[in-house]
Structure formats: C-alpha cells, structure tokens
CSV table of C-alpha atoms and ligand atoms in Angstrom, one decimal:
chain,number,residue,atom,x,y,z
A,1,UNK,CA,-3.7,-22.7,5.7
A,2,UNK,CA,-0.9,-22.0,8.2
A,3,UNK,CA,-0.9,-20.3,11.6
A,4,UNK,CA,0.7,-17.1,11.6
A,5,UNK,CA,0.1,-15.8,15.1
A,6,UNK,CA,-2.4,-14.7,17.6
A,7,UNK,CA,-5.5,-12.7,16.7
A,8,UNK,CA,-4.8,-10.7,19.9
A,9,UNK,CA,-1.6,-9.4,18.1
A,10,UNK,CA,-3.7,-7.1,16.4
A,11,UNK,CA,-5.9,-4.4,18.2
A,12,UNK,CA,-9.4,-3.9,16.8
A,13,UNK,CA,-9.3,-1.5,14.2
A,14,UNK,CA,-5.7,-1.8,13.2
A,15,UNK,CA,-3.4,-3.9,11.1
A,16,UNK,CA,0.1,-5.6,11.8
A,17,UNK,CA,2.6,-6.9,9.2
A,18,UNK,CA,3.6,-10.7,9.4
A,19,UNK,CA,6.5,-12.4,7.4
A,20,UNK,CA,4.8,-15.6,5.9
A,21,UNK,CA,6.9,-17.7,3.7
A,22,UNK,CA,9.2,-14.6,2.8
A,23,UNK,CA,6.4,-12.4,1.9
A,24,UNK,CA,5.1,-9.3,4.1
A,25,UNK,CA,1.6,-9.7,4.6
A,26,UNK,CA,-0.7,-7.0,6.3
A,27,UNK,CA,-3.4,-8.5,8.3
A,28,UNK,CA,-6.2,-6.4,9.6
A,29,UNK,CA,-8.5,-6.7,12.5
A,30,UNK,CA,-11.6,-4.7,11.7
A,31,UNK,CA,-13.9,-3.2,14.2
A,32,UNK,CA,-16.4,-5.7,13.8
A,33,UNK,CA,-13.9,-8.5,14.5
A,34,UNK,CA,-13.7,-9.9,11.2
A,35,UNK,CA,-10.1,-10.3,9.7
A,36,UNK,CA,-8.6,-9.3,6.2
A,37,UNK,CA,-5.1,-9.9,4.7
A,38,UNK,CA,-3.2,-8.1,1.9
A,39,UNK,CA,0.4,-7.8,0.5
A,40,UNK,CA,1.8,-5.3,3.2
A,41,UNK,CA,3.8,-3.4,0.6
A,42,UNK,CA,2.0,-0.5,-1.0
A,43,UNK,CA,2.1,-0.8,-4.8
A,44,UNK,CA,2.3,2.9,-5.1
A,45,UNK,CA,5.8,3.9,-3.6
A,46,UNK,CA,6.2,1.1,-1.0
A,47,UNK,CA,4.4,2.4,1.9
A,48,UNK,CA,3.6,0.1,4.8
A,49,UNK,CA,-0.3,-0.7,4.3
A,50,UNK,CA,-0.7,-2.1,7.8
A,51,UNK,CA,-0.1,1.2,9.3
A,52,UNK,CA,-2.9,2.7,7.1
A,53,UNK,CA,-6.1,3.8,8.6
A,54,UNK,CA,-8.9,1.3,7.9
A,55,UNK,CA,-12.8,1.2,8.2
A,56,UNK,CA,-14.9,-1.9,7.4
A,57,UNK,CA,-14.2,-1.5,3.6
A,58,UNK,CA,-11.0,0.1,2.8
A,59,UNK,CA,-7.2,0.6,3.9
A,60,UNK,CA,-5.7,4.1,3.2
A,61,UNK,CA,-1.9,4.0,2.7
A,62,UNK,CA,-0.2,6.5,5.2
A,63,UNK,CA,2.1,7.8,2.9
A,64,UNK,CA,-0.1,9.4,-0.1
A,65,UNK,CA,-3.5,8.4,1.1
A,66,UNK,CA,-4.3,6.0,-2.0
A,67,UNK,CA,-7.1,3.5,-0.8
A,68,UNK,CA,-7.5,-0.2,-1.6
A,69,UNK,CA,-10.5,-2.6,-0.7
A,70,UNK,CA,-9.7,-4.9,2.3
A,71,UNK,CA,-11.8,-7.8,0.7
A,72,UNK,CA,-10.5,-7.9,-2.8
A,73,UNK,CA,-7.2,-5.7,-2.9
A,74,UNK,CA,-8.6,-3.6,-5.8
A,75,UNK,CA,-7.5,0.0,-5.8
A,76,UNK,CA,-10.2,2.5,-5.0
A,77,UNK,CA,-7.9,5.7,-6.1
A,78,UNK,CA,-6.5,4.3,-9.7
A,79,UNK,CA,-3.4,2.3,-8.4
A,80,UNK,CA,-2.4,-1.1,-9.0
A,81,UNK,CA,-4.3,-3.9,-7.2
A,82,UNK,CA,-2.6,-5.7,-4.2
A,83,UNK,CA,-2.9,-9.4,-3.4
A,84,UNK,CA,-5.6,-10.4,-1.0
A,85,UNK,CA,-5.4,-13.8,0.8
A,86,UNK,CA,-7.8,-16.0,2.6
A,87,UNK,CA,-7.4,-15.7,6.3
A,88,UNK,CA,-9.4,-17.0,9.4
A,89,UNK,CA,-9.3,-17.3,13.0
A,90,UNK,CA,-9.6,-20.7,14.8
A,91,UNK,CA,-9.1,-20.8,18.7
A,92,UNK,CA,-7.7,-17.1,18.6
A,93,UNK,CA,-5.0,-18.2,16.0
A,94,UNK,CA,-4.7,-16.7,12.7
A,95,UNK,CA,-4.4,-18.9,9.6
A,96,UNK,CA,-3.4,-17.7,6.2
A,97,UNK,CA,-3.3,-19.1,2.9
A,98,UNK,CA,-0.8,-17.8,0.3
B,1,FES,S1,3.3,4.8,-1.1
B,1,FES,FE1,1.2,4.1,-0.8
B,1,FES,S2,0.1,5.6,-1.4
B,1,FES,FE2,2.0,6.1,-2.1
C-alpha cells in the first residue's frame, strides 16, 4: 500500500480525486468515518464520480445519476462496474493499493 494523502483532505460525506501511479482514483470518506476507493471516471460517459452524492452504500454520478456500490464497484443501475481498491487510514494518512 502507498500513502496518497491525508484523510483530512476529504470532508465527511464527500469524495476527492487522487492521482495514483497515473490513475485517477476517487476516495470517499463516509459519514461513519470509513473510507472507500473506486476508479474516478464514470464508465457511463466519463463523469467525475468523486463529485457524486454518497451515502453509506452507494455513489451517484452527478451527470446522469447512475449508481455504484462503494464497497464493490458494482453498478446498481445496469452500467459497467468500476474497479474498487483496498484503502485504509493509518495515523491520518490514506494508504491505497492499486
Ligand atoms: S457519466 Fe456518470 S452516469 Fe453518465
């Protein structure tokens, strides 16, 4: 796992995009404090998933409102899946494994 930034860079209930080894990764900080990471580019038409609305289960793309499971990356609305990545917090740093 490699450090990608501080957990404090992401407000509770929001996502932010990080560039990791040339890939754009959306990292989400859920309202319960847990962290999820998915590919940042929506597989529908390229929308920014980190800007989507989230709850504890799903992210909704801001462009056309398709939804993906935050834990698995599976689509909840009939689209292609997105990759999900292991991510953890250690001493306020985010560590991600591609
Ligand atoms: S670009 Fe994300 S739902 Fe269309």
